[in-house]
Short mmCIF file of C-alpha atoms and ligand atoms in Angstrom, two decimals:
data_model
loop_
_atom_site.label_atom_id
_atom_site.label_comp_id
_atom_site.label_asym_id
_atom_site.label_seq_id
_atom_site.Cartn_x
_atom_site.Cartn_y
_atom_site.Cartn_z
CA MET K 102 0.00 0.00 0.00
CA ASN K 103 1.33 3.40 -0.95
CA SER K 104 0.13 5.95 1.59
CA PRO K 105 2.14 8.92 2.88
CA ALA K 106 0.83 8.16 6.38
CA LEU K 107 2.49 4.74 6.25
CA ALA K 108 5.78 6.03 4.83
CA ARG K 109 7.17 6.99 8.25
CA TYR K 110 6.76 3.43 9.51
CA GLU K 111 8.43 2.07 6.40
CA ALA K 112 11.29 4.51 6.93
CA THR K 113 11.75 3.35 10.52
CA LEU K 114 11.77 -0.30 9.46
CA ALA K 115 14.26 0.47 6.68
CA GLY K 116 16.47 2.20 9.26
CA LEU K 117 16.33 -0.85 11.54
CA ALA K 118 17.23 -3.10 8.59
CA ARG K 119 20.27 -0.92 7.77
CA LYS K 120 21.54 -1.44 11.33
CA SER K 121 20.73 -5.18 11.27
CA ARG K 122 18.15 -4.55 13.96
CA LEU K 123 15.02 -5.47 12.03
CA ARG K 124 12.90 -8.25 13.57
CA ALA K 125 10.40 -10.58 11.92
CA LEU K 126 8.44 -13.54 13.16
CA SER K 127 9.73 -16.93 12.09
CA PRO K 128 8.33 -20.42 12.63
CA GLN K 129 9.67 -22.77 15.31
CA GLN K 130 12.37 -24.74 13.54
CA GLY K 131 15.40 -26.78 14.53
CA VAL K 132 16.66 -28.21 17.80
CA ASP K 133 15.65 -25.95 20.68
CA PHE K 134 18.57 -23.88 21.99
CA THR K 135 16.50 -20.80 22.51
CA SER K 136 13.30 -21.39 24.49
CA ASN K 137 12.88 -20.80 28.21
CA ASP K 138 11.15 -24.17 28.61
CA TYR K 139 14.11 -25.13 30.82
CA LEU K 140 12.56 -28.25 32.39
CA GLY K 141 10.77 -29.41 29.24
CA LEU K 142 7.39 -29.04 30.94
CA ALA K 143 5.59 -27.23 28.10
CA ASN K 144 5.14 -30.51 26.26
CA ALA K 145 5.14 -32.87 29.23
CA PRO K 146 2.26 -35.40 28.99
CA ARG K 147 1.48 -35.01 32.72
CA LEU K 148 0.98 -31.25 32.37
CA LYS K 149 -1.18 -31.61 29.26
CA ALA K 150 -3.20 -34.35 30.96
CA ALA K 151 -3.88 -32.02 33.91
CA ILE K 152 -5.24 -29.37 31.55
CA ALA K 153 -7.31 -32.01 29.71
CA ALA K 154 -8.69 -33.21 33.08
CA ALA K 155 -9.55 -29.62 34.01
CA ILE K 156 -11.50 -29.29 30.74
CA GLU K 157 -13.28 -32.60 31.47
CA SER K 158 -14.25 -31.41 34.93
CA GLY K 159 -15.87 -28.28 33.52
CA VAL K 160 -13.18 -25.59 34.00
CA PRO K 161 -13.94 -22.96 31.32
CA ALA K 162 -11.48 -21.91 28.61
CA GLY K 163 -11.99 -18.23 29.29
CA ALA K 164 -12.49 -16.34 32.55
CA GLY K 165 -15.17 -14.15 31.01
CA GLY K 166 -14.26 -11.00 32.89
CA SER K 167 -11.92 -9.19 35.22
CA ARG K 168 -10.93 -10.90 38.49
CA LEU K 169 -12.85 -8.12 40.25
CA LEU K 170 -16.06 -9.01 38.43
CA ARG K 171 -17.20 -12.44 37.20
CA GLY K 172 -13.70 -13.56 36.12
CA ASN K 173 -12.45 -14.71 39.52
CA HIS K 174 -12.43 -18.50 39.19
CA ALA K 175 -11.76 -21.09 41.92
CA GLU K 176 -8.71 -22.25 39.89
CA HIS K 177 -7.11 -18.79 40.24
CA GLU K 178 -7.68 -18.77 43.97
CA ALA K 179 -6.44 -22.34 44.47
CA LEU K 180 -3.33 -21.54 42.44
CA GLU K 181 -2.62 -18.43 44.50
CA THR K 182 -2.98 -20.32 47.78
CA GLU K 183 -0.70 -23.13 46.60
CA ALA K 184 1.84 -20.76 45.05
CA ALA K 185 2.10 -18.68 48.25
CA ALA K 186 2.78 -21.89 50.20
CA PHE K 187 5.30 -23.10 47.61
CA PHE K 188 7.26 -19.87 47.25
CA GLY K 189 6.92 -18.99 50.92
CA SER K 190 5.24 -15.61 50.45
CA GLU K 191 2.38 -14.30 52.55
CA LYS K 192 0.24 -13.89 49.44
CA ALA K 193 0.46 -14.65 45.72
CA LEU K 194 -1.36 -12.85 42.92
CA TYR K 195 -1.73 -14.44 39.45
CA PHE K 196 -1.37 -12.24 36.34
CA GLY K 197 -1.78 -13.06 32.65
CA SER K 198 1.94 -12.51 32.02
CA GLY K 199 5.16 -11.52 33.71
CA PHE K 200 5.19 -8.38 31.62
CA SER K 201 1.81 -7.36 32.98
CA ALA K 202 2.78 -8.24 36.57
CA ASN K 203 5.94 -6.11 36.40
CA VAL K 204 4.01 -3.18 34.95
CA ALA K 205 1.37 -3.53 37.71
CA LEU K 206 3.95 -3.71 40.46
CA PHE K 207 6.20 -0.84 39.43
CA SER K 208 3.45 1.49 38.25
CA SER K 209 1.37 1.05 41.43
CA LEU K 210 3.45 0.27 44.52
CA PRO K 211 6.33 2.80 44.59
CA GLN K 212 4.73 6.11 45.60
CA ARG K 213 5.44 9.72 44.76
CA GLY K 214 8.52 10.67 46.81
CA ASP K 215 10.00 7.13 46.66
CA LEU K 216 13.06 6.16 44.66
CA ILE K 217 13.33 3.11 42.39
CA VAL K 218 16.96 2.02 42.03
CA HIS K 219 17.20 -0.58 39.31
CA ASP K 220 19.97 -2.65 37.83
CA ALA K 221 21.07 -1.40 34.40
CA LEU K 222 20.12 -4.76 32.84
CA ILE K 223 16.60 -5.06 34.22
CA HIS K 224 13.87 -6.37 31.89
CA ALA K 225 11.84 -4.14 29.52
CA SER K 226 8.64 -4.84 31.48
CA ALA K 227 10.14 -3.38 34.67
CA HIS K 228 11.21 -0.33 32.63
CA ASP K 229 7.66 0.15 31.38
CA GLY K 230 6.26 -0.07 34.91
CA ILE K 231 8.90 2.34 36.18
CA SER K 232 8.08 4.85 33.41
CA ALA K 233 4.46 4.82 34.56
CA SER K 234 5.37 5.25 38.25
CA LYS K 235 5.16 8.52 40.15
CA ALA K 236 8.39 7.65 41.97
CA GLN K 237 11.79 8.90 40.83
CA SER K 238 14.10 6.30 39.31
CA VAL K 239 17.77 5.74 38.70
CA SER K 240 19.72 3.03 36.88
CA VAL K 241 22.90 1.67 38.50
CA SER K 242 25.81 -0.53 37.42
CA HIS K 243 24.97 -4.17 36.86
CA ASN K 244 25.18 -6.30 40.03
CA HIS K 245 27.19 -3.66 41.90
CA VAL K 246 25.80 -3.46 45.45
CA GLU K 247 27.88 -0.40 46.30
CA SER K 248 26.26 1.51 43.38
CA PHE K 249 22.77 0.72 44.72
CA ASP K 250 23.85 1.95 48.16
CA ARG K 251 25.47 5.11 46.77
CA ALA K 252 22.38 6.01 44.73
CA ILE K 253 20.13 5.71 47.78
CA ARG K 254 22.48 7.69 50.03
CA GLU K 255 22.75 10.45 47.43
CA TRP K 256 18.96 10.62 47.09
CA ARG K 257 18.60 10.91 50.89
CA ARG K 258 21.28 13.64 50.98
CA ASN K 259 19.25 15.53 48.38
CA GLY K 260 16.15 15.38 50.56
CA GLY K 261 14.61 12.03 49.53
CA LYS K 262 12.01 11.30 52.21
CA GLY K 263 10.11 8.26 50.89
CA HIS K 264 11.18 4.62 50.62
CA PRO K 265 13.71 3.22 48.15
CA TRP K 266 12.78 0.26 45.92
CA ILE K 267 15.65 -1.92 44.74
CA ALA K 268 14.78 -3.76 41.52
CA VAL K 269 16.79 -6.69 40.16
CA GLU K 270 16.49 -10.00 38.34
CA SER K 271 17.73 -12.98 40.32
CA LEU K 272 19.07 -14.57 37.11
CA TYR K 273 19.63 -12.15 34.24
CA SER K 274 17.75 -13.20 31.14
CA MET K 275 20.38 -12.32 28.54
CA ASP K 276 23.57 -12.82 30.60
CA GLY K 277 22.72 -15.80 32.79
CA ASP K 278 24.49 -14.36 35.84
CA LYS K 279 22.94 -14.07 39.30
CA ALA K 280 22.20 -11.03 41.45
CA PRO K 281 23.54 -10.80 45.03
CA VAL K 282 19.98 -10.87 46.36
CA PHE K 283 20.83 -11.50 50.02
CA GLU K 284 23.22 -8.52 50.17
CA LEU K 285 20.63 -6.39 48.40
CA ALA K 286 17.95 -7.48 50.89
CA ASP K 287 20.20 -6.31 53.73
CA LEU K 288 20.70 -3.04 51.90
CA ALA K 289 16.92 -2.61 51.54
CA ASP K 290 16.58 -3.24 55.30
CA ARG K 291 19.28 -0.68 56.15
CA HIS K 292 17.56 1.98 54.05
CA ASP K 293 14.01 1.19 55.18
CA GLY K 294 13.21 0.14 51.63
CA PHE K 295 11.89 -2.71 49.51
CA LEU K 296 13.57 -5.28 47.30
CA VAL K 297 11.85 -6.56 44.15
CA VAL K 298 13.35 -9.76 42.72
CA ASP K 299 12.29 -10.86 39.26
CA GLU K 300 12.83 -14.63 39.38
CA ALA K 301 11.57 -15.16 35.80
CA HIS K 302 14.49 -17.37 34.74
CA ALA K 303 15.09 -19.01 38.12
CA SER K 304 11.56 -20.05 39.14
CA GLY K 305 11.24 -23.82 39.10
CA VAL K 306 14.94 -24.24 38.36
CA LEU K 307 17.13 -22.61 41.00
CA GLY K 308 17.07 -22.11 44.75
CA PRO K 309 15.87 -24.70 47.27
CA GLY K 310 13.55 -27.12 45.45
CA GLY K 311 13.28 -24.70 42.50
CA ARG K 312 11.68 -22.02 44.67
CA GLY K 313 13.94 -19.26 43.36
CA ILE K 314 17.30 -17.75 44.26
CA ALA K 315 15.77 -15.32 46.75
CA PHE K 316 13.81 -18.02 48.58
CA GLY K 317 14.03 -17.39 52.32
CA LEU K 318 13.77 -13.60 52.02
CA GLU K 319 10.00 -13.39 51.59
CA ASN K 320 9.19 -13.37 55.30
CA ARG K 321 11.11 -10.12 55.85
CA GLY K 322 8.00 -8.20 54.81
CA ASN K 323 9.84 -5.92 52.39
CA VAL K 324 10.83 -8.40 49.66
CA LEU K 325 8.59 -8.99 46.64
CA MET K 326 9.12 -11.68 44.03
CA LEU K 327 7.95 -12.28 40.52
CA HIS K 328 7.71 -15.90 39.35
CA THR K 329 6.78 -16.23 35.71
CA CYS K 330 4.82 -19.33 34.69
CA GLY K 331 5.64 -19.37 30.96
CA LYS K 332 9.30 -20.33 31.28
CA ALA K 333 10.40 -23.31 33.42
CA LEU K 334 6.81 -23.85 34.60
CA GLY K 335 5.84 -24.51 30.98
CA VAL K 336 2.46 -22.75 30.95
CA SER K 337 1.80 -18.98 31.01
CA GLY K 338 1.14 -16.09 33.35
CA ALA K 339 3.04 -14.94 36.42
CA LEU K 340 2.74 -15.04 40.19
CA LEU K 341 3.69 -12.08 42.33
CA GLY K 342 4.70 -13.17 45.83
CA LEU K 343 4.25 -10.34 48.32
CA PRO K 344 2.85 -9.24 51.70
CA THR K 345 -0.98 -9.41 51.84
CA VAL K 346 -1.39 -5.66 52.24
CA LEU K 347 0.52 -5.04 49.00
CA ALA K 348 -1.52 -7.68 47.15
CA ASP K 349 -4.72 -6.01 48.39
CA TYR K 350 -3.34 -2.66 47.28
CA LEU K 351 -2.65 -4.02 43.77
CA VAL K 352 -6.18 -5.45 43.56
CA ASN K 353 -7.45 -1.93 44.24
CA ARG K 354 -4.95 0.10 42.28
CA ALA K 355 -3.15 -1.84 39.53
CA ARG K 356 -4.94 -0.84 36.36
CA ASN K 357 -3.79 -3.83 34.34
CA PHE K 358 -5.08 -6.20 37.03
CA ILE K 359 -8.41 -4.41 37.42
CA TYR K 360 -9.25 -3.50 33.82
CA SER K 361 -8.24 -6.73 32.14
CA THR K 362 -9.87 -10.10 31.59
CA ALA K 363 -8.48 -12.63 34.07
CA PRO K 364 -6.08 -15.29 32.72
CA SER K 365 -7.67 -18.50 31.45
CA PRO K 366 -8.65 -20.72 34.41
CA LEU K 367 -7.22 -23.62 32.37
CA MET K 368 -3.80 -21.99 32.50
CA ALA K 369 -4.17 -21.63 36.27
CA ALA K 370 -4.98 -25.36 36.45
CA GLY K 371 -1.86 -26.04 34.34
CA VAL K 372 0.37 -23.93 36.60
CA ARG K 373 -0.98 -25.78 39.67
CA GLU K 374 0.12 -29.05 38.10
CA ALA K 375 3.51 -27.57 37.09
CA LEU K 376 4.14 -26.62 40.74
CA ARG K 377 3.32 -30.18 41.79
CA MET K 378 5.75 -31.46 39.14
CA ILE K 379 8.50 -29.20 40.45
CA VAL K 380 8.01 -30.89 43.83
CA ASP K 381 7.56 -34.47 42.55
CA ALA K 382 10.23 -34.53 39.85
CA PRO K 383 13.48 -33.08 41.26
CA GLU K 384 15.34 -35.27 38.75
CA ARG K 385 14.42 -32.74 36.05
CA ARG K 386 16.49 -30.10 37.85
CA THR K 387 19.35 -32.55 38.34
CA GLU K 388 19.30 -33.42 34.63
CA LEU K 389 19.24 -29.74 33.64
CA GLU K 390 22.21 -29.06 35.94
CA LYS K 391 24.11 -31.91 34.24
CA LEU K 392 23.33 -30.63 30.73
CA LYS K 393 24.20 -27.07 31.74
CA ASN K 394 27.59 -28.20 33.10
CA PHE K 395 28.26 -30.22 29.96
CA ALA K 396 27.39 -27.27 27.67
CA SER K 397 29.41 -24.82 29.78
CA GLU K 398 32.46 -27.04 29.68
CA ARG K 399 32.20 -27.52 25.88
CA LEU K 400 31.59 -23.84 25.19
CA HIS K 401 34.60 -23.01 27.34
CA SER K 402 36.96 -25.52 25.77
CA LEU K 403 35.93 -24.95 22.14
CA LEU K 404 35.08 -21.26 22.13
CA GLY K 405 36.67 -19.84 25.27
CA VAL K 406 33.23 -18.78 26.54
CA ARG K 407 33.24 -17.96 30.25
CA PRO K 408 30.53 -20.05 31.95
CA SER K 409 27.67 -17.93 33.29
CA GLY K 410 26.94 -20.48 36.01
CA SER K 411 23.40 -21.05 34.76
CA GLN K 412 21.41 -22.60 31.92
CA ILE K 413 21.57 -19.28 30.00
CA LEU K 414 24.89 -19.21 28.18
CA PRO K 415 25.57 -16.12 26.07
CA VAL K 416 28.20 -16.29 23.35
CA MET K 417 29.28 -12.70 22.83
CA ILE K 418 29.69 -11.58 19.20
CA GLY K 419 29.40 -7.78 19.38
CA ASP K 420 28.35 -6.93 15.84
CA ASN K 421 24.62 -7.19 14.97
CA ALA K 422 25.03 -8.35 11.37
CA ARG K 423 27.63 -10.93 12.25
CA SER K 424 25.44 -12.35 15.05
CA LEU K 425 22.59 -12.67 12.58
CA ARG K 426 24.73 -14.41 9.97
CA ILE K 427 25.99 -16.94 12.51
CA ALA K 428 22.47 -17.59 13.82
CA ASP K 429 21.22 -18.04 10.23
CA ARG K 430 23.95 -20.54 9.54
CA MET K 431 23.04 -22.47 12.70
CA HIS K 432 19.40 -22.49 11.57
CA ALA K 433 20.42 -23.87 8.20
CA GLU K 434 22.20 -26.68 10.07
CA GLY K 435 19.06 -27.51 12.05
CA PHE K 436 19.70 -25.66 15.31
CA ASP K 437 17.45 -22.97 16.73
CA VAL K 438 20.06 -20.53 18.03
CA ARG K 439 19.00 -16.88 18.13
CA ALA K 440 20.91 -13.65 17.78
CA ILE K 441 20.00 -11.16 20.52
CA ARG K 442 20.59 -7.59 19.46
CA PRO K 443 20.02 -4.06 20.82
CA PRO K 444 17.83 -2.71 22.26
CA THR K 445 17.29 -6.04 24.08
CA VAL K 446 20.98 -5.91 25.02
CA PRO K 447 23.31 -2.88 25.17
CA GLU K 448 24.75 -1.47 21.93
CA GLY K 449 27.83 -3.39 20.75
CA THR K 450 27.01 -6.53 22.79
CA ALA K 451 24.98 -8.56 20.28
CA ARG K 452 25.19 -12.21 21.20
CA LEU K 453 23.93 -15.71 20.63
CA ARG K 454 21.87 -16.62 23.66
CA ILE K 455 22.27 -20.34 24.14
CA SER K 456 19.55 -21.67 26.37
CA ILE K 457 19.90 -25.19 27.76
CA THR K 458 16.66 -27.09 28.31
CA LEU K 459 15.54 -30.68 28.74
CA ASN K 460 14.38 -30.51 25.11
CA VAL K 461 17.96 -31.48 24.08
CA ASP K 462 20.47 -34.17 25.01
CA GLU K 463 24.26 -34.20 25.35
CA ASP K 464 24.83 -35.39 21.78
CA GLN K 465 22.78 -32.51 20.39
CA ILE K 466 24.62 -30.04 22.62
CA ALA K 467 28.01 -31.39 21.52
CA ASP K 468 26.98 -31.28 17.84
CA MET K 469 25.58 -27.75 18.13
CA ILE K 470 28.70 -26.36 19.83
CA GLN K 471 30.99 -28.05 17.31
CA ARG K 472 29.07 -26.44 14.44
CA LEU K 473 28.88 -23.12 16.24
CA ALA K 474 32.67 -23.08 16.57
CA VAL K 475 32.93 -23.62 12.79
CA ALA K 476 30.29 -20.96 12.03
CA ILE K 477 32.08 -18.40 14.20
CA GLU K 478 35.46 -19.26 12.70
CA LYS K 479 34.10 -18.93 9.14
CA ASP K 480 32.73 -15.49 9.93
CA ARG K 481 35.79 -13.92 11.48
CA PRO K 482 35.84 -10.13 10.87
C1 PLP M 716 13.31 -11.09 33.44
C2 PLP M 716 11.97 -11.16 32.85
N1 PLP M 716 10.93 -10.61 33.48
C3 PLP M 716 9.68 -10.65 32.97
C4 PLP M 716 9.43 -11.26 31.77
C5 PLP M 716 8.04 -11.25 31.21
O1 PLP M 716 7.42 -12.46 31.48
P1 PLP M 716 6.29 -13.01 30.48
O2 PLP M 716 7.00 -13.66 29.35
O3 PLP M 716 5.50 -13.97 31.31
O4 PLP M 716 5.48 -11.84 30.05
C6 PLP M 716 10.48 -11.87 31.08
C7 PLP M 716 10.21 -12.58 29.79
O5 PLP M 716 10.74 -12.29 28.78
C8 PLP M 716 11.78 -11.81 31.62
O6 PLP M 716 12.82 -12.34 30.97
#
C-alpha cells in the first residue's frame, strides 16, 4: 500500500534493517537452543493431561471477565494459595503474564517521593512499569551493590524522604548471571526500603527445590518476588509473591489487574500441576544441571566462553550483522540458536543466547557447539 501516512513506519523499518536490527516472526524450527522451557514441561504429557482433566471437569477456557467481576475462578484462587505456600510468600497474585505483573507492580506500589533504584540490565517490562510510576528512578551498574547503596544515600542527601525500591532480576535473562539478592535485601533493610526480585528465569529451576534464588527472604515483609509461569513452569502467566497488604493494594490500584480479563482458568490449572511437578520430579532439575555443566564445559573448551553459572549461556559476538549471519547458519544446520541484538541488550554486545533445556540431550549439545565453533570461525571479521 502506498500511503504517505504509512511512509514513516516504512522509513523506521528500513532504518532498523540498515543497522541489522530489524525483527520478523519466524516459525519454530530446529533443535531448541532458545526457548525458556528449561525443564521441558511445556510438552510434558502429565501437564497436558492435567489441563485435559480440568476441561473434562468443567473448567472454562476463558475467565469471562476481570478478576474483580465475574472472572475470579476457583482455579485462580487455588493456584494463588498453593503458590504462596510453595514460594513462601504471605500472598500470591496471578497475572496473565510476567510483563503485565511487572508493569502492575512498578506502576502502582512505589509512591510519589519514593526512589526506584534498578539494575542497568533489568527487563523491559520493569522499565515500562517504572516509566508509569510517580516515583523517581535511577539506573545503576549491573550487580554492583555499592552503586545501589550510593544512589540511595545520594537521594537521601538531596532530601529524599520516601522509601527506596531496589529492583533486580535474580538470574539475568540475557547474561545468565545471578544477582547478590541476600546482600541487596540487607541493603533494603538498612535503608528502610523494599527489594523486588524478578525470578523469571530461576523459578522452578534454581534455589531450594526450585523455589527461586531469593527463597528465604520473603518473610522479611519488604521483599517482593515475581515468578513467571511461561518459562520453566511450561504454561503462562506470572505469580507475584508479596505481603498481603501489597496484594490487596494491587487489587485496588493496579490498572492492568483491574481493567483486564483474568487469565484463562485452564492456564491456572496447568500452573498448579507444574508446581506439583517441580516438587515431585526433582530429577528434572538434576538433569538440567548436568546438561548445563556439559554445555558450559564444551563452550569453554571450544570457544573460550566464560561459563555464566546457569542454563543461560551467552556467546558474545558484538556486531549485529555478524550475530545474525551466525544464527542463520546455525538455523540452516538444524539448530534454533537466536541472535540477541540491541535494544534487548546494550549497543555493541549482540550475542547468541544459548539456552539449555531438557528438550535437548548431550549429543545434540556437543553437535551444536561443534558447528557453532565452525560458524564463528568462518565469519571472522
Ligand atoms: C526477566 C523477565 N521478566 C519478565 C518477563 C516477562 O514475562 P512473560 O514472558 O511472562 O510476560 C520476562 C520474559 O521475557 C523476563 O525475561
